[in-house]
Tab-separated table of C-alpha atoms in Angstrom:
chain	number	residue	atom	x	y	z
A	1256	MET	CA	91.807	-116.199	-53.772
A	1257	THR	CA	94.028	-114.482	-56.337
A	1258	ASP	CA	93.507	-111.090	-57.944
A	1259	LEU	CA	92.690	-111.562	-61.634
A	1260	PRO	CA	92.226	-109.317	-64.697
A	1261	GLY	CA	88.752	-108.097	-65.540
A	1262	ALA	CA	86.698	-109.317	-68.495
A	1263	HIS	CA	88.555	-107.131	-71.036
A	1264	ASN	CA	91.839	-106.870	-69.127
A	1265	ALA	CA	91.456	-103.168	-69.809
A	1266	ILE	CA	90.681	-99.892	-68.098
A	1267	THR	CA	87.097	-100.251	-69.343
A	1268	ASP	CA	86.591	-103.044	-66.811
A	1269	VAL	CA	85.957	-100.166	-64.399
A	1270	PRO	CA	82.203	-99.441	-64.802
A	1271	GLY	CA	81.495	-96.027	-66.254
A	1272	ILE	CA	84.864	-95.670	-67.997
A	1273	ARG	CA	85.047	-95.404	-71.781
A	1274	VAL	CA	88.023	-95.085	-74.147
A	1275	GLY	CA	88.239	-93.567	-77.607
A	1276	HIS	CA	91.115	-93.253	-80.093
A	1277	TYR	CA	91.706	-91.163	-83.167
A	1278	GLU	CA	94.876	-91.192	-85.211
A	1279	ARG	CA	96.368	-90.471	-88.619
A	1280	ILE	CA	99.022	-92.719	-90.182
A	1281	GLY	CA	100.591	-92.265	-93.618
A	1282	ASP	CA	101.090	-89.309	-95.951
A	1283	GLY	CA	103.414	-87.669	-93.451
A	1284	TRP	CA	101.296	-88.463	-90.374
A	1285	ALA	CA	102.058	-90.728	-87.411
A	1286	THR	CA	100.278	-89.276	-84.389
A	1287	GLY	CA	96.979	-89.390	-82.549
A	1288	THR	CA	94.872	-88.800	-79.452
A	1289	THR	CA	93.261	-91.037	-76.842
A	1290	VAL	CA	90.525	-89.988	-74.421
A	1291	VAL	CA	89.419	-91.685	-71.223
A	1292	LEU	CA	85.885	-90.586	-70.301
A	1293	ALA	CA	84.147	-90.995	-66.944
A	1294	ASP	CA	80.451	-90.817	-67.782
A	1295	LYS	CA	79.270	-89.854	-64.280
A	1296	GLY	CA	82.413	-87.985	-63.311
A	1297	ALA	CA	85.297	-89.130	-61.169
A	1298	THR	CA	87.504	-87.870	-58.375
A	1299	PRO	CA	90.830	-86.947	-60.014
A	1300	ALA	CA	94.519	-86.789	-59.169
A	1301	VAL	CA	97.835	-86.595	-60.994
A	1302	ASP	CA	101.493	-87.319	-60.358
A	1303	THR	CA	104.403	-86.360	-62.637
A	1304	ARG	CA	107.864	-87.884	-62.243
A	1305	GLY	CA	109.556	-87.083	-65.558
A	1306	GLY	CA	111.741	-84.021	-66.021
A	1307	ALA	CA	110.060	-82.698	-69.179
A	1308	PRO	CA	106.260	-82.801	-68.810
A	1309	GLY	CA	103.689	-81.261	-71.121
A	1310	THR	CA	100.361	-81.003	-69.311
A	1311	ARG	CA	97.098	-79.083	-68.935
A	1312	GLU	CA	94.794	-78.501	-65.917
A	1313	THR	CA	97.032	-80.439	-63.538
A	1314	SER	CA	96.969	-77.684	-60.899
A	1315	ALA	CA	93.173	-78.063	-60.627
A	1316	LEU	CA	93.673	-81.658	-59.497
A	1317	GLU	CA	95.590	-80.771	-56.343
A	1318	PRO	CA	93.727	-81.940	-53.207
A	1319	SER	CA	93.350	-78.373	-51.920
A	1320	THR	CA	91.594	-76.970	-54.992
A	1321	LEU	CA	87.908	-76.379	-55.733
A	1322	ILE	CA	87.360	-79.004	-58.447
A	1323	GLN	CA	86.348	-82.363	-56.980
A	1324	ARG	CA	85.286	-84.265	-60.128
A	1325	VAL	CA	86.240	-84.362	-63.793
A	1326	HIS	CA	84.685	-86.245	-66.701
A	1327	GLY	CA	87.655	-87.116	-68.864
A	1328	VAL	CA	91.387	-87.115	-69.508
A	1329	CYS	CA	93.100	-86.456	-72.832
A	1330	LEU	CA	96.342	-88.232	-73.783
A	1331	THR	CA	97.903	-87.098	-77.034
A	1332	GLY	CA	100.896	-86.961	-79.297
A	1333	GLY	CA	102.227	-83.777	-80.846
A	1334	SER	CA	104.311	-82.525	-77.928
A	1335	ALA	CA	103.008	-79.230	-76.480
A	1336	TYR	CA	101.200	-78.511	-79.769
A	1337	GLY	CA	99.028	-81.563	-79.097
A	1338	LEU	CA	97.455	-79.954	-76.038
A	1339	ALA	CA	95.079	-78.352	-78.553
A	1340	SER	CA	93.336	-81.735	-78.823
A	1341	ALA	CA	91.932	-81.207	-75.316
A	1342	ASP	CA	89.921	-78.288	-76.729
A	1343	GLY	CA	87.969	-80.815	-78.781
A	1344	VAL	CA	87.285	-82.959	-75.716
A	1345	MET	CA	86.126	-79.849	-73.881
A	1346	ARG	CA	83.772	-78.944	-76.751
A	1347	TRP	CA	82.358	-82.471	-76.919
A	1348	LEU	CA	81.600	-82.475	-73.190
A	1349	GLY	CA	80.258	-78.914	-73.240
A	1350	GLU	CA	77.803	-79.731	-76.028
A	1351	ARG	CA	76.328	-82.360	-73.716
A	1352	GLY	CA	76.149	-80.077	-70.695
A	1353	ILE	CA	78.872	-82.005	-68.898
A	1354	GLY	CA	81.291	-80.059	-66.715
A	1355	PHE	CA	81.630	-77.738	-63.762
A	1356	GLN	CA	78.384	-75.773	-63.343
A	1357	VAL	CA	79.081	-72.029	-63.514
A	1358	GLY	CA	75.648	-70.623	-64.457
A	1359	ALA	CA	71.990	-71.034	-63.621
A	1360	GLU	CA	71.101	-72.843	-66.839
A	1361	PRO	CA	71.856	-76.579	-67.203
A	1362	GLY	CA	74.207	-76.090	-70.169
A	1363	GLN	CA	76.274	-73.364	-68.548
A	1364	VAL	CA	79.258	-75.537	-67.658
A	1365	VAL	CA	83.017	-75.466	-67.997
A	1366	PRO	CA	84.404	-78.956	-68.624
A	1367	LEU	CA	87.730	-79.602	-66.896
A	1368	VAL	CA	89.888	-81.757	-69.182
A	1369	PRO	CA	93.276	-82.674	-67.733
A	1370	ALA	CA	95.695	-83.589	-70.501
A	1371	ALA	CA	99.248	-84.768	-71.075
A	1372	VAL	CA	101.348	-85.003	-74.219
A	1373	LEU	CA	104.155	-87.166	-75.487
A	1374	PHE	CA	106.902	-86.233	-77.932
A	1375	ASP	CA	106.398	-87.973	-81.279
A	1376	LEU	CA	107.078	-85.108	-83.713
A	1377	PRO	CA	109.933	-86.760	-85.705
A	1378	LEU	CA	107.657	-89.561	-86.955
A	1379	SER	CA	105.422	-87.028	-88.761
A	1380	ASP	CA	106.078	-84.211	-91.191
A	1381	TRP	CA	106.577	-80.937	-89.372
A	1382	GLY	CA	103.231	-79.290	-88.669
A	1383	ASN	CA	101.288	-82.565	-88.617
A	1384	ARG	CA	100.104	-82.854	-85.042
A	1385	PRO	CA	96.809	-83.389	-83.173
A	1386	ASP	CA	94.337	-80.542	-82.898
A	1387	ALA	CA	90.828	-80.106	-81.508
A	1388	HIS	CA	89.404	-82.349	-84.250
A	1389	PHE	CA	91.444	-85.263	-82.891
A	1390	GLY	CA	90.083	-84.858	-79.372
A	1391	TYR	CA	86.478	-84.440	-80.495
A	1392	THR	CA	86.627	-87.452	-82.826
A	1393	ALA	CA	88.231	-89.612	-80.147
A	1394	CYS	CA	85.279	-88.789	-77.867
A	1395	GLU	CA	82.849	-89.782	-80.606
A	1396	ALA	CA	84.603	-93.156	-80.851
A	1397	ALA	CA	84.641	-93.846	-77.092
A	1398	THR	CA	83.388	-97.258	-75.968
A	1399	ASP	CA	83.233	-99.257	-72.751
A	1400	GLY	CA	84.217	-102.484	-74.518
A	1401	ALA	CA	87.562	-104.003	-75.434
A	1402	VAL	CA	90.316	-101.427	-75.945
A	1403	VAL	CA	92.427	-101.525	-79.097
A	1404	MET	CA	96.134	-101.500	-78.252
A	1405	GLY	CA	99.323	-100.776	-80.138
A	1406	CYS	CA	99.760	-98.040	-82.727
A	1407	VAL	CA	96.453	-96.258	-82.214
A	1408	GLY	CA	95.456	-92.974	-80.618
A	1409	ALA	CA	98.178	-91.354	-78.542
A	1410	GLY	CA	100.379	-94.403	-79.143
A	1411	THR	CA	100.482	-94.013	-82.918
A	1412	GLY	CA	103.876	-92.327	-83.058
A	1413	ALA	CA	105.122	-93.600	-79.705
A	1414	THR	CA	108.442	-95.381	-79.207
A	1415	ALA	CA	110.180	-97.162	-76.331
A	1416	GLY	CA	113.907	-96.704	-76.587
A	1417	MET	CA	114.866	-98.171	-79.970
A	1418	LEU	CA	111.575	-100.029	-80.479
A	1419	LYS	CA	108.047	-99.003	-81.407
A	1420	GLY	CA	105.779	-98.248	-78.470
A	1421	GLY	CA	102.041	-97.718	-78.335
A	1422	ILE	CA	98.868	-97.964	-76.291
A	1423	GLY	CA	98.670	-100.620	-73.593
A	1424	THR	CA	95.988	-101.415	-71.048
A	1425	ALA	CA	95.401	-103.875	-68.197
A	1426	SER	CA	93.102	-104.359	-65.221
A	1427	THR	CA	92.949	-106.128	-61.885
A	1428	VAL	CA	89.884	-107.099	-59.893
A	1429	VAL	CA	91.159	-106.891	-56.324
A	1430	THR	CA	89.744	-109.801	-54.334
A	1431	ASP	CA	86.795	-108.742	-52.130
A	1432	SER	CA	87.443	-105.116	-53.053
A	1433	CYS	CA	87.418	-102.905	-56.137
A	1434	THR	CA	88.587	-102.909	-59.742
A	1435	VAL	CA	91.684	-101.044	-60.922
A	1436	GLY	CA	92.375	-100.423	-64.605
A	1437	VAL	CA	95.220	-98.727	-66.436
A	1438	LEU	CA	95.642	-97.272	-69.895
A	1439	LEU	CA	98.946	-95.774	-71.020
A	1440	ALA	CA	100.772	-94.513	-74.072
A	1441	MET	CA	104.214	-96.119	-73.958
A	1442	ASN	CA	106.780	-93.650	-75.306
A	1443	ALA	CA	109.833	-93.847	-73.062
A	1444	CYS	CA	113.362	-92.591	-73.449
A	1445	GLY	CA	114.493	-95.783	-71.698
A	1446	GLU	CA	114.252	-99.361	-72.946
A	1447	ALA	CA	111.353	-101.702	-72.152
A	1448	VAL	CA	113.203	-104.865	-73.240
A	1449	ASP	CA	116.109	-106.642	-71.551
A	1450	PRO	CA	118.800	-106.858	-74.279
A	1451	ASN	CA	120.291	-109.990	-72.682
A	1452	SER	CA	117.112	-112.079	-72.631
A	1453	GLY	CA	114.954	-110.426	-75.300
A	1454	LEU	CA	112.033	-110.350	-72.867
A	1455	PRO	CA	110.331	-107.126	-71.820
A	1456	TRP	CA	111.544	-106.065	-68.382
A	1457	GLY	CA	107.970	-106.351	-67.123
A	1458	ALA	CA	107.410	-109.888	-68.462
A	1459	SER	CA	109.308	-112.135	-66.093
A	1460	VAL	CA	109.241	-115.860	-66.732
A	1461	GLU	CA	106.805	-116.217	-63.835
A	1462	VAL	CA	104.149	-113.984	-65.399
A	1463	ALA	CA	104.841	-114.404	-69.118
A	1464	ASP	CA	101.844	-116.727	-69.448
A	1465	GLU	CA	99.562	-113.675	-69.452
A	1466	PHE	CA	101.339	-112.379	-72.553
A	1467	GLY	CA	101.747	-115.618	-74.514
A	1468	ILE	CA	105.510	-115.265	-74.918
A	1469	ASP	CA	108.697	-117.092	-74.003
A	1470	ALA	CA	112.320	-115.996	-74.191
A	1471	PRO	CA	113.269	-115.610	-77.887
A	1472	ASN	CA	116.068	-117.693	-79.380
A	1473	ASP	CA	119.691	-116.681	-78.920
A	1474	GLY	CA	120.146	-115.722	-82.568
A	1475	GLU	CA	117.355	-113.151	-82.457
A	1476	VAL	CA	118.631	-111.750	-79.168
A	1477	ALA	CA	122.152	-111.311	-80.579
A	1478	ALA	CA	120.893	-109.762	-83.823
A	1479	ALA	CA	118.589	-107.376	-81.968
A	1480	ARG	CA	121.359	-106.321	-79.594
A	1481	GLU	CA	123.560	-105.398	-82.543
A	1482	ARG	CA	120.766	-103.602	-84.409
A	1483	LEU	CA	119.585	-101.653	-81.382
A	1484	GLY	CA	123.003	-100.649	-80.136
A	1485	ALA	CA	122.765	-97.141	-81.581
A	1486	LYS	CA	121.754	-94.166	-79.478
A	1487	PRO	CA	117.948	-93.798	-79.503
A	1488	GLU	CA	116.223	-90.757	-80.919
A	1489	PRO	CA	114.820	-88.295	-78.344
A	1490	LEU	CA	111.273	-89.627	-78.458
A	1491	ASN	CA	109.956	-89.783	-74.934
A	1492	THR	CA	107.326	-89.545	-72.189
A	1493	THR	CA	104.964	-92.241	-70.965
A	1494	ILE	CA	101.530	-90.890	-70.047
A	1495	GLY	CA	98.555	-92.750	-68.665
A	1496	VAL	CA	95.389	-93.031	-66.620
A	1497	VAL	CA	94.589	-95.245	-63.635
A	1498	ALA	CA	90.864	-95.741	-63.043
A	1499	THR	CA	89.059	-97.428	-60.176
A	1500	ASP	CA	85.483	-97.839	-59.016
A	1501	ALA	CA	86.564	-97.175	-55.422
A	1502	ALA	CA	85.227	-94.174	-53.516
A	1503	LEU	CA	88.410	-92.219	-52.813
A	1504	SER	CA	89.361	-88.686	-51.845
A	1505	LYS	CA	91.632	-86.602	-54.068
A	1506	ALA	CA	94.507	-87.235	-51.661
A	1507	GLU	CA	93.908	-90.992	-51.797
A	1508	CYS	CA	93.735	-90.842	-55.591
A	1509	GLN	CA	97.126	-89.180	-55.577
A	1510	ARG	CA	98.543	-92.172	-53.738
A	1511	LEU	CA	97.410	-94.345	-56.655
A	1512	ALA	CA	99.066	-91.984	-59.122
A	1513	ILE	CA	102.323	-92.214	-57.180
A	1514	ALA	CA	102.110	-96.013	-57.121
A	1515	ALA	CA	101.562	-96.101	-60.885
A	1516	HIS	CA	105.078	-94.758	-61.363
A	1517	ASP	CA	106.424	-97.718	-59.391
A	1518	GLY	CA	104.987	-99.973	-62.069
A	1519	LEU	CA	106.591	-97.898	-64.802
A	1520	ALA	CA	109.995	-98.072	-63.100
A	1521	ARG	CA	109.763	-101.885	-63.094
A	1522	ALA	CA	109.049	-101.983	-66.819
A	1523	VAL	CA	111.356	-99.287	-68.246
A	1524	ARG	CA	115.079	-98.712	-67.667
A	1525	PRO	CA	115.790	-95.934	-67.034
A	1526	ALA	CA	112.434	-94.348	-66.186
A	1527	HIS	CA	111.632	-90.752	-65.219
A	1528	THR	CA	114.629	-89.235	-66.977
A	1529	MET	CA	115.100	-85.528	-67.589
A	1530	TYR	CA	113.930	-86.147	-71.169
A	1531	ASP	CA	110.688	-87.860	-70.119
A	1532	GLY	CA	107.520	-86.174	-68.922
A	1533	ASP	CA	106.103	-89.304	-67.286
A	1534	THR	CA	102.645	-88.449	-65.934
A	1535	PHE	CA	99.800	-90.554	-64.536
A	1536	PHE	CA	96.267	-89.360	-63.870
A	1537	VAL	CA	93.759	-91.129	-61.617
A	1538	LEU	CA	89.969	-91.284	-61.991
A	1539	ALA	CA	87.985	-92.772	-59.077
A	1540	THR	CA	84.308	-93.182	-59.982
A	1541	GLY	CA	83.200	-93.814	-56.385
A	1542	GLU	CA	80.825	-96.675	-57.177
A	1543	ARG	CA	82.192	-98.943	-54.420
A	1544	GLU	CA	83.278	-98.270	-50.865
A	1545	LEU	CA	86.531	-99.773	-49.687
A	1546	PRO	CA	85.817	-102.897	-47.645
A	1547	THR	CA	86.118	-102.828	-43.870
A	1548	GLY	CA	87.376	-105.578	-41.645
A	1549	ALA	CA	89.985	-106.436	-39.079
A	1550	GLY	CA	92.646	-103.772	-38.870
A	1551	HIS	CA	96.329	-103.792	-38.024
A	1552	ARG	CA	97.053	-105.704	-34.825
A	1553	TYR	CA	98.090	-102.458	-33.126
A	1554	ARG	CA	95.557	-100.199	-34.830
A	1555	THR	CA	92.413	-102.261	-35.005
A	1556	THR	CA	90.210	-99.468	-36.362
A	1557	GLU	CA	92.480	-98.324	-39.206
A	1558	THR	CA	91.531	-100.604	-42.083
A	1559	ARG	CA	91.269	-97.971	-44.814
A	1560	PRO	CA	95.039	-97.427	-45.280
A	1561	ARG	CA	95.527	-101.166	-45.741
A	1562	GLU	CA	92.775	-101.348	-48.377
A	1563	LEU	CA	94.191	-98.300	-50.155
A	1564	ASP	CA	97.577	-100.033	-50.229
A	1565	ARG	CA	95.963	-103.018	-51.958
A	1566	LEU	CA	94.699	-100.710	-54.686
A	1567	CYS	CA	98.143	-99.111	-54.995
A	1568	VAL	CA	99.743	-102.529	-55.456
A	1569	ALA	CA	97.165	-103.361	-58.127
A	1570	ALA	CA	97.787	-100.053	-59.912
A	1571	ALA	CA	101.557	-100.575	-60.028
A	1572	ASP	CA	101.188	-104.143	-61.289
A	1573	ALA	CA	98.668	-103.105	-63.942
A	1574	VAL	CA	101.007	-100.387	-65.224
A	1575	THR	CA	103.826	-102.913	-65.622
A	1576	ARG	CA	101.542	-105.305	-67.481
A	1577	ALA	CA	100.147	-102.509	-69.673
A	1578	VAL	CA	103.681	-101.554	-70.737
A	1579	VAL	CA	104.365	-105.135	-71.842
A	1580	ARG	CA	101.052	-105.384	-73.676
A	1581	ALA	CA	101.773	-102.120	-75.490
A	1582	MET	CA	105.136	-103.440	-76.671
A	1583	LEU	CA	103.679	-106.735	-77.892
A	1584	ALA	CA	100.780	-105.060	-79.714
A	1585	ALA	CA	102.913	-102.453	-81.516
A	1586	VAL	CA	103.795	-102.711	-85.203
A	1587	ALA	CA	106.499	-100.952	-87.191
A	1588	VAL	CA	105.687	-97.359	-88.156
A	1589	ALA	CA	107.821	-94.895	-90.142
A	1590	GLY	CA	110.782	-97.279	-90.121
A	1591	LYS	CA	110.744	-97.822	-86.347
A	1592	PRO	CA	110.832	-101.616	-85.721
A	1593	ALA	CA	108.468	-103.283	-83.278
A	1594	TYR	CA	109.164	-106.046	-80.779
A	1595	ARG	CA	107.416	-108.565	-83.017
A	1596	ASP	CA	109.820	-107.742	-85.867
A	1597	LEU	CA	112.998	-108.425	-83.891
A	1598	TYR	CA	111.832	-111.258	-81.637
A	1599	PRO	CA	109.277	-113.307	-83.620
A	1600	SER	CA	110.285	-116.566	-81.891
A	1601	ALA	CA	109.124	-115.125	-78.538
A	1602	PHE	CA	105.465	-115.474	-79.544
A	1603	ARG	CA	103.817	-118.839	-78.949
A	1604	SER	CA	101.391	-118.029	-81.750
A	1605	ALA	CA	101.509	-115.440	-84.510
A	1606	PRO	CA	100.808	-111.978	-83.023
A	1607	LYS	CA	97.577	-110.355	-84.148
């Protein structure tokens, strides 16, 4: 049997995970916030590989710390200013009595809201960046259904090299095991498209059927190469969340976060530069135990590492696919062209 995407091909294929976006576009605005909520809580982890991260509450996710479960992650534009949007997520959770219990009464909680930002300031007028209202409103909009991709939420002002970036998501149902889903805001310093073929780095000919594209014609490739030859603006940092229904420890979750960066490195060149703050969070809801079975021929009782590796492979692959889906869903914003504008012949049918 072959691992396949879930029903939505989205992070919401993991039961108990919901996603909400809020953004502003126009009148000097091109930024937004995305939240990933775990209704019953989830075991968290984080891994940062970029040289310029902007984050909140990441230290609390270390395996040695007190906090064992969180109920949401905030991804946002606005650079470090955008971390204020996590205050709105915290308020939304606190109003519902969701968080780390610190008092005797049910509502006496402190929600832990890990957050990461991307740098999208030049696409908005100075001073227009996400605040607590963005985070709160994104929570209000959260759903466990299909996830809108492209220029929404944290991906509103995102770019990928010289092209428009955005929100992308993908999922994999690992055969006889668990589900892994990814959501990311694609905003890399590096390029996500091969200038020689016009195909996204992560969309090889072998897997392009998932995306409904073929290599664009030579004329578009040549024209795009000439148009995109200039030095890109310093808009950077890809941030995301990997979710799974597997029952994992914080240390095991961190292995998934590390693997997620492998998927990013396949899809972006270069990745993890000194100008990126590439960060991936992990949320493991614990609804399913890893399967047991025959172990390694020399270690017959050690099946768990092998099953964890299967989830890591799925996480890396889903990140690569999510990057491609973000690029294909993006539209031009504030003069920044999208993939669909430069390579229209790549699409087998008109992009939605």
